[in-house]
PDB file of C-alpha atoms in Angstrom:
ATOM      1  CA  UNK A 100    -165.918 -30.323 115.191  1.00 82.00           C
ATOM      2  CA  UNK A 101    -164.729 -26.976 113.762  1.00 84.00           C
ATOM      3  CA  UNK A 102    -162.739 -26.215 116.567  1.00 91.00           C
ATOM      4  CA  UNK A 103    -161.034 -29.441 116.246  1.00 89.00           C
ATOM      5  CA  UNK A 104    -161.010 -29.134 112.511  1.00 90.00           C
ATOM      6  CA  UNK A 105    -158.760 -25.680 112.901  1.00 92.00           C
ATOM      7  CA  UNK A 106    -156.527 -27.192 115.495  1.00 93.00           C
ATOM      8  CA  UNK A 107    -155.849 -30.284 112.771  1.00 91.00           C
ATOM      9  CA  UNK A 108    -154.873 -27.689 110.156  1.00 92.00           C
ATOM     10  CA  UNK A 109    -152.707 -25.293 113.185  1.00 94.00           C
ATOM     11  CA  UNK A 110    -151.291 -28.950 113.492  1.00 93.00           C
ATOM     12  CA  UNK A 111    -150.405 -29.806 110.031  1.00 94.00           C
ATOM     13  CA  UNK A 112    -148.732 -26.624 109.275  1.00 96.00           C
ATOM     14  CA  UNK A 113    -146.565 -27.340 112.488  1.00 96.00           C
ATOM     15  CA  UNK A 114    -145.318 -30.641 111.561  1.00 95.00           C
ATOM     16  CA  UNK A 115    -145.035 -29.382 107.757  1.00 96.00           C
ATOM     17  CA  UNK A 116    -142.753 -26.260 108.940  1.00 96.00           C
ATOM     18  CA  UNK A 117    -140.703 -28.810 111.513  1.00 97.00           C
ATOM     19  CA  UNK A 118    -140.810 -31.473 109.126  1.00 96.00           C
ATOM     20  CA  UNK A 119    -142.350 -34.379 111.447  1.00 97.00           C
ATOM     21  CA  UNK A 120    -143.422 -36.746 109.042  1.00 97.00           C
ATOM     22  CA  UNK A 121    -145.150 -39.045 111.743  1.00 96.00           C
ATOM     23  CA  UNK A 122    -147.104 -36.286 112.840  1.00 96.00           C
ATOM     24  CA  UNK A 123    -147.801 -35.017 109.447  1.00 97.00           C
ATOM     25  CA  UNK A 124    -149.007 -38.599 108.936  1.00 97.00           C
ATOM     26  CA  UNK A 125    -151.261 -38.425 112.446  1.00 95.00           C
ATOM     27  CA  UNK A 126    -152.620 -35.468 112.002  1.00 96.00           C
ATOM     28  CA  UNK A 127    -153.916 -35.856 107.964  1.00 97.00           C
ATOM     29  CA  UNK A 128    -155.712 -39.208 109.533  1.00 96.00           C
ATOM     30  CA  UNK A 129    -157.134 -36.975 112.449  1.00 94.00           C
ATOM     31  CA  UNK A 130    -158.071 -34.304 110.143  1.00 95.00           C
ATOM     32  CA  UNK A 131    -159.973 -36.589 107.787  1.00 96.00           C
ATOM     33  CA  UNK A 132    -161.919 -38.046 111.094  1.00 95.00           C
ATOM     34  CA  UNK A 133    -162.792 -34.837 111.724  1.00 95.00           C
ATOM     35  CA  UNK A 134    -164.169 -33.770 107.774  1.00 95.00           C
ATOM     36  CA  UNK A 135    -165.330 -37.056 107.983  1.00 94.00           C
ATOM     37  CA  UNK A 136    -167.795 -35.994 110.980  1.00 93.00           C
ATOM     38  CA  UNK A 137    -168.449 -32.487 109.238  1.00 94.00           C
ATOM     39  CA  UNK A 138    -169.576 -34.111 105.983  1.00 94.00           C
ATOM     40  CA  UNK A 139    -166.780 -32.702 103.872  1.00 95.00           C
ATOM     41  CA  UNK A 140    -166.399 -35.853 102.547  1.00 95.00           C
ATOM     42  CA  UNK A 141    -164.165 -35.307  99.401  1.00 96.00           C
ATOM     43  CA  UNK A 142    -162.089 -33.637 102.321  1.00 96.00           C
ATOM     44  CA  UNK A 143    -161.802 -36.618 104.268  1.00 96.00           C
ATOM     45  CA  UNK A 144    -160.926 -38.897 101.409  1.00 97.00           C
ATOM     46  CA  UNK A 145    -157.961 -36.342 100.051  1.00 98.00           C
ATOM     47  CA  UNK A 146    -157.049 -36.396 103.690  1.00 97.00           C
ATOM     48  CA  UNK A 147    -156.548 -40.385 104.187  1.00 98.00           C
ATOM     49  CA  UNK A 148    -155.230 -40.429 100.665  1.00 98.00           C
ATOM     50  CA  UNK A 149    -152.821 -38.191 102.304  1.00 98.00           C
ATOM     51  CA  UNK A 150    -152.129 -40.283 105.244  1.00 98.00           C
ATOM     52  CA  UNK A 151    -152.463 -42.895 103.211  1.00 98.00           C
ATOM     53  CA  UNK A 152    -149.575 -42.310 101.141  1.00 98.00           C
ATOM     54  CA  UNK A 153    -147.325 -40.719 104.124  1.00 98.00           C
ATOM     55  CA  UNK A 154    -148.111 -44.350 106.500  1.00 98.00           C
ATOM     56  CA  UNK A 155    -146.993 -45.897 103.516  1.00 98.00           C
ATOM     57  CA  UNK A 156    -143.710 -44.156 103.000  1.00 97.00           C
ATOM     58  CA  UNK A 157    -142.669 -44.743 106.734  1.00 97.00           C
ATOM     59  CA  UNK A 158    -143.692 -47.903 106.680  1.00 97.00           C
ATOM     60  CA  UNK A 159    -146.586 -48.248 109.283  1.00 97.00           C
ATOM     61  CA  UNK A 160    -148.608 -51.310 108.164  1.00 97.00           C
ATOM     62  CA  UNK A 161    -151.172 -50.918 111.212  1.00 96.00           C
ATOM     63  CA  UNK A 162    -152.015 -46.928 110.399  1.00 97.00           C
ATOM     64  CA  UNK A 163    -151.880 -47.990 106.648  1.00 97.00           C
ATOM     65  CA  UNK A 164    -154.605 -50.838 107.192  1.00 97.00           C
ATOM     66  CA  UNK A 165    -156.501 -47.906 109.261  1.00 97.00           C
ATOM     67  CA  UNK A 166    -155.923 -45.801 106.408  1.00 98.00           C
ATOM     68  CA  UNK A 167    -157.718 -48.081 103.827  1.00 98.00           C
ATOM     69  CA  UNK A 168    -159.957 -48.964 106.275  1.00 97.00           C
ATOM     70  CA  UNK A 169    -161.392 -45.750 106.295  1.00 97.00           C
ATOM     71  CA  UNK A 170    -161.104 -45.023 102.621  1.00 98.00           C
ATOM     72  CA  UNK A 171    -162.987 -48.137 101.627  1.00 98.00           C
ATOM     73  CA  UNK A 172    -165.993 -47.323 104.015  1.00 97.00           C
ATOM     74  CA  UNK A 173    -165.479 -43.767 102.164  1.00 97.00           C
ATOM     75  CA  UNK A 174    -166.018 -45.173  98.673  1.00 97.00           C
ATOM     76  CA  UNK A 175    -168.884 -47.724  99.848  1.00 97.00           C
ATOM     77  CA  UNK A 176    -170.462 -44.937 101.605  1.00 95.00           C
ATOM     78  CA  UNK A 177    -170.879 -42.836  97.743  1.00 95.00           C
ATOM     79  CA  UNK A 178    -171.407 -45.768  96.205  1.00 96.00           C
ATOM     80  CA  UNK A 179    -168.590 -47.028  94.826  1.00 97.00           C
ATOM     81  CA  UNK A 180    -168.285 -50.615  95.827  1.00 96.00           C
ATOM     82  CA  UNK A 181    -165.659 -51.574  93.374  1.00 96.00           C
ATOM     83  CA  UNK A 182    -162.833 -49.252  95.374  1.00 97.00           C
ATOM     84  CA  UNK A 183    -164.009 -50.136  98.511  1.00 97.00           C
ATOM     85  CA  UNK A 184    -163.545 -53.664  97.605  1.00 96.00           C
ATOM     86  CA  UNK A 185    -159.979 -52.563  95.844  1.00 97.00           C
ATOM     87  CA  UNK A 186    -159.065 -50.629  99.627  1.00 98.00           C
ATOM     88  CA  UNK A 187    -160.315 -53.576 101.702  1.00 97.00           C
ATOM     89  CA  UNK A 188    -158.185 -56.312  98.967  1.00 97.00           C
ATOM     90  CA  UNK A 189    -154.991 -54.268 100.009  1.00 97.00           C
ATOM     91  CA  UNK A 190    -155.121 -53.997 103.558  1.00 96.00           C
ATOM     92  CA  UNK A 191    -156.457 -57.729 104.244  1.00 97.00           C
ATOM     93  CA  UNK A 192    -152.880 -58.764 103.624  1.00 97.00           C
ATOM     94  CA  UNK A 193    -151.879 -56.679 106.929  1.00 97.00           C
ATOM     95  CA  UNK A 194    -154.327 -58.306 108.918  1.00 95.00           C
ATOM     96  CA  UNK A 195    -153.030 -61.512 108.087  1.00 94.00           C
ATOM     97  CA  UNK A 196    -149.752 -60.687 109.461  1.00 94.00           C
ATOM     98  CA  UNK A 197    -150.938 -58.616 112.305  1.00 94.00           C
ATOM     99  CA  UNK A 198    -154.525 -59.672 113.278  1.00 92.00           C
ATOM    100  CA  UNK A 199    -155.017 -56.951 115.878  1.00 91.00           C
ATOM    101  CA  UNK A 200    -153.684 -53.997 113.989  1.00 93.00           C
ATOM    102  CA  UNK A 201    -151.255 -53.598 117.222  1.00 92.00           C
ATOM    103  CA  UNK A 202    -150.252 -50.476 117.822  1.00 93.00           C
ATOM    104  CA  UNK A 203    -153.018 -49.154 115.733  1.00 94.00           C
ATOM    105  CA  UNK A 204    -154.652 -45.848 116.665  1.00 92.00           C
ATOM    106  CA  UNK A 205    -158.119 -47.628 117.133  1.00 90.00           C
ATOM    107  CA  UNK A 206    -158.145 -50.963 115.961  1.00 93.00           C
ATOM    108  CA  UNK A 207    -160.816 -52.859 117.235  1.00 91.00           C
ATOM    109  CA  UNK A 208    -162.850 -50.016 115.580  1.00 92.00           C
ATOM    110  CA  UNK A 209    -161.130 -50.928 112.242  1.00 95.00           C
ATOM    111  CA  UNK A 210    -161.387 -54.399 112.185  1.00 95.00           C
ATOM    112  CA  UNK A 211    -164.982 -53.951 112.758  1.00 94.00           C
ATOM    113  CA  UNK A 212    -165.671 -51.483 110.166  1.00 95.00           C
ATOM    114  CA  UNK A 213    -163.423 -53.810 107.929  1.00 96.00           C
ATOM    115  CA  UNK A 214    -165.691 -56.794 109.058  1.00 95.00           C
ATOM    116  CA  UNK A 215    -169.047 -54.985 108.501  1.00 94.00           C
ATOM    117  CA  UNK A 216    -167.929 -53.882 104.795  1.00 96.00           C
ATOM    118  CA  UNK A 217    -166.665 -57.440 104.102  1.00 96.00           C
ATOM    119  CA  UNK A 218    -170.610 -58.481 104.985  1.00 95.00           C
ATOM    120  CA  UNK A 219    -172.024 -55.780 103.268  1.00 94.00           C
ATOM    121  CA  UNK A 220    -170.042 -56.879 100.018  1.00 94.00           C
ATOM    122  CA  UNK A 221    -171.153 -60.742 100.433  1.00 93.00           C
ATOM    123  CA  UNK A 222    -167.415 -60.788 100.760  1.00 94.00           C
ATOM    124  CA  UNK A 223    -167.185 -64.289 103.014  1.00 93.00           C
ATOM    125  CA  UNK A 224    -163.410 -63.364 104.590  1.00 94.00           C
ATOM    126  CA  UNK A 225    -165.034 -61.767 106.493  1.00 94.00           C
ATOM    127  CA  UNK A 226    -165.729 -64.481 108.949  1.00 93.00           C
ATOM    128  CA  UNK A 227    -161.742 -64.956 108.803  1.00 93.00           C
ATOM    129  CA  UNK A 228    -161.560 -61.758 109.616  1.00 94.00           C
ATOM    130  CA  UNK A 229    -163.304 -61.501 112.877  1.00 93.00           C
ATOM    131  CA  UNK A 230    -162.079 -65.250 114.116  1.00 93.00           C
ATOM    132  CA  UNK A 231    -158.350 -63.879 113.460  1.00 93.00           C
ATOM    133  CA  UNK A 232    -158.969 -60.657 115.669  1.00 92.00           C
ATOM    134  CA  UNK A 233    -161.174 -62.019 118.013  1.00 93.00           C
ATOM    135  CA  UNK A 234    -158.612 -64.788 118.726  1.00 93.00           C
ATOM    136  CA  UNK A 235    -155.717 -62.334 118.993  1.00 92.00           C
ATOM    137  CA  UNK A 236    -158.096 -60.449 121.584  1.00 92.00           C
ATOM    138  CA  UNK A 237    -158.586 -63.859 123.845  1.00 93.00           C
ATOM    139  CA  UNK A 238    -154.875 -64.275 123.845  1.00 94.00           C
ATOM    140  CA  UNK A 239    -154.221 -60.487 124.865  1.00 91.00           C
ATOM    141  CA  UNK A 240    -156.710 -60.922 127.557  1.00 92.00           C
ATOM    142  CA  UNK A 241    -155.593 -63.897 128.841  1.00 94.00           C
ATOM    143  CA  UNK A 242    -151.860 -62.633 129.072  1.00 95.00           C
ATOM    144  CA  UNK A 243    -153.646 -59.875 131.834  1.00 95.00           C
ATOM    145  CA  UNK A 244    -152.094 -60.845 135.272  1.00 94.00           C
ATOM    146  CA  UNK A 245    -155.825 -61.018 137.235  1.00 94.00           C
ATOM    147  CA  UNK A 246    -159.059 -60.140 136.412  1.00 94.00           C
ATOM    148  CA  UNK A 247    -159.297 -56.997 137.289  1.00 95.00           C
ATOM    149  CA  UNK A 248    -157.063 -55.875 134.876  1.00 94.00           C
ATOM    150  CA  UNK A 249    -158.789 -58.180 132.206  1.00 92.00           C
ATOM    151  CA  UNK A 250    -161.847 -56.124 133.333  1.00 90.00           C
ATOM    152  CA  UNK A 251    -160.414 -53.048 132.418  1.00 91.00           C
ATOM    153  CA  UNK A 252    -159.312 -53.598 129.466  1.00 89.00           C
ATOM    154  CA  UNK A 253    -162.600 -54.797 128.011  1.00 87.00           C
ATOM    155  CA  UNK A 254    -164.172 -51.434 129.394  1.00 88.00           C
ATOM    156  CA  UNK A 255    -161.376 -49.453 128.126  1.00 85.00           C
ATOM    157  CA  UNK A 256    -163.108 -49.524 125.252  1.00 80.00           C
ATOM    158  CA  UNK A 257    -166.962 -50.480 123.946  1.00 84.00           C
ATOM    159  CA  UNK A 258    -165.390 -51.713 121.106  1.00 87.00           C
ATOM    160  CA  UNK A 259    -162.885 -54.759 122.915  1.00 87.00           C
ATOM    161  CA  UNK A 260    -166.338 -55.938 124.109  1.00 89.00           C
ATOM    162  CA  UNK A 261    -167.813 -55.595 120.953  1.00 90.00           C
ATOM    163  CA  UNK A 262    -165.657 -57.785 118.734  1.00 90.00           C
ATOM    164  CA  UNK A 263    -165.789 -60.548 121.570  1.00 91.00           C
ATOM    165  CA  UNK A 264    -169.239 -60.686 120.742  1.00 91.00           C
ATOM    166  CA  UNK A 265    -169.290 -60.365 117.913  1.00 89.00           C
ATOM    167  CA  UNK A 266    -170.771 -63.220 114.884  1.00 86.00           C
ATOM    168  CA  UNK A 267    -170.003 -63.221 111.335  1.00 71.00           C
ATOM    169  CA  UNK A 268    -173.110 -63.532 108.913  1.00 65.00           C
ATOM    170  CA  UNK A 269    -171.565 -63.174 105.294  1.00 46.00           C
ATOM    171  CA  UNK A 270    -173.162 -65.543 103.337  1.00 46.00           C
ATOM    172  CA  UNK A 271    -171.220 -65.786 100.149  1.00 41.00           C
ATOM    173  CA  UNK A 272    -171.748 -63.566  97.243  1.00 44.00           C
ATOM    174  CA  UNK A 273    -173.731 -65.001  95.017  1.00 40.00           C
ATOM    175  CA  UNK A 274    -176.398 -65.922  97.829  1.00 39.00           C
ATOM    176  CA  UNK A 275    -177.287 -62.265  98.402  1.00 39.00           C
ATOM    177  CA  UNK A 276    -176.928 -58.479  96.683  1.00 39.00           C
ATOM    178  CA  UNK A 277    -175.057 -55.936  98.548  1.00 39.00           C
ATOM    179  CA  UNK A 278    -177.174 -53.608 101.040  1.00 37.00           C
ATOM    180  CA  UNK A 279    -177.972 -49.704 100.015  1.00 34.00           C
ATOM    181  CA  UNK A 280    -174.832 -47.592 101.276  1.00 33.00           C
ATOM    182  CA  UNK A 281    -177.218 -46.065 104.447  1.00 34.00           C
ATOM    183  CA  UNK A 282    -177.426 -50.331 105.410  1.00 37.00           C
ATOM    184  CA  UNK A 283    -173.820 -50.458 105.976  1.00 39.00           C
ATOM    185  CA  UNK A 284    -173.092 -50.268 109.915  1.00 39.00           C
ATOM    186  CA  UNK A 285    -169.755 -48.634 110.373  1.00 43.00           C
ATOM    187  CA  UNK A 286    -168.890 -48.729 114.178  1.00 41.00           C
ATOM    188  CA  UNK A 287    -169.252 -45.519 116.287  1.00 40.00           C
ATOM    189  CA  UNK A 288    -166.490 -43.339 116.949  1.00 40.00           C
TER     190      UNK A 288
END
């Protein structure tokens, strides 16, 4: 991860000094990934914020929901529950208008993290949550021309397979208290 942390930064000066906001925007994201991994994580969370904000100025709903996404599971993970509720309250509006976070960078991945925080938070959307996505998933699927090529999508990545099967179990807030931050199951990378 250092390696890839210095090529992020060779990366963000490049799109700074060309003026690519897009990659600007990609690279903050895959910068904060990568302090993320490293533990640096008041790095990471200046680097979404970065993204954040940039997403948001070129109007990219699916990177902003991945943005928040990623934030929220930030603040949960130090122990702030009350922004990571605020982060997931603003990006559950995008899922309702695009349930699969299409053209997203890794959104099965999201909508699973955004799923497991929902449950960790007693939060019960998230059972709408993983219906939406997990029907916009069957209907992908079954636009595949054959079953071979529904069988590689599904193994192009764990995670397809992984919100198929996938069950929601937030019971509703006042039925349970939120899990210690180290409970909170964030899906691999």
């Amino acid at each position: 991860y250092p390696a890839a942390r210095q090529h992020c930064d060779q990366s963000l000066e490049l799109a700074r000094q060309i003026g690519d906001r897009k990659v600007e925007a990609e690279t903050l994201h895959n910068l904060a990934e990568t302090c993320w991994a490293l533990n640096e994580m008041e790095s990471s969370r200046e680097h979404f914020q970065q993204a954040l904000t940039l997403h948001q100025e070129l109007s990219q709903p699916q990177f902003i929901a991945e943005d928040l996404a990623a934030l929220a599971g930030l603040a949960w993970q130090s122990g702030d529950k009350a922004q990571a509720c605020e982060r997931l309250d603003a990006l559950l509006p995008i899922l309702e208008t695009n349930p699969g976070l299409e053209g997203g960078r890794h959104p099965q991945r999201t909508i699973l993290n955004v799923k497991h925080l929902l449950e960790a938070a007693g939060d019960g959307r998230a059972a709408s949550v993983l219906i939406n996505a997990q029907a916009y998933l069957r209907a992908r699927i079954d636009s595949l021309p054959d079953d071979e090529a529904r069988r590689l999508f599904l193994q192009s990545a764990p995670e397809n397979q992984e919100l198929l099967a996938a069950e929601c179990c937030a019971p509703p807030e006042s039925e349970t208290s939120a899990p210690a931050v180290a409970d909170v199951p964030l899906a691999a990378e």
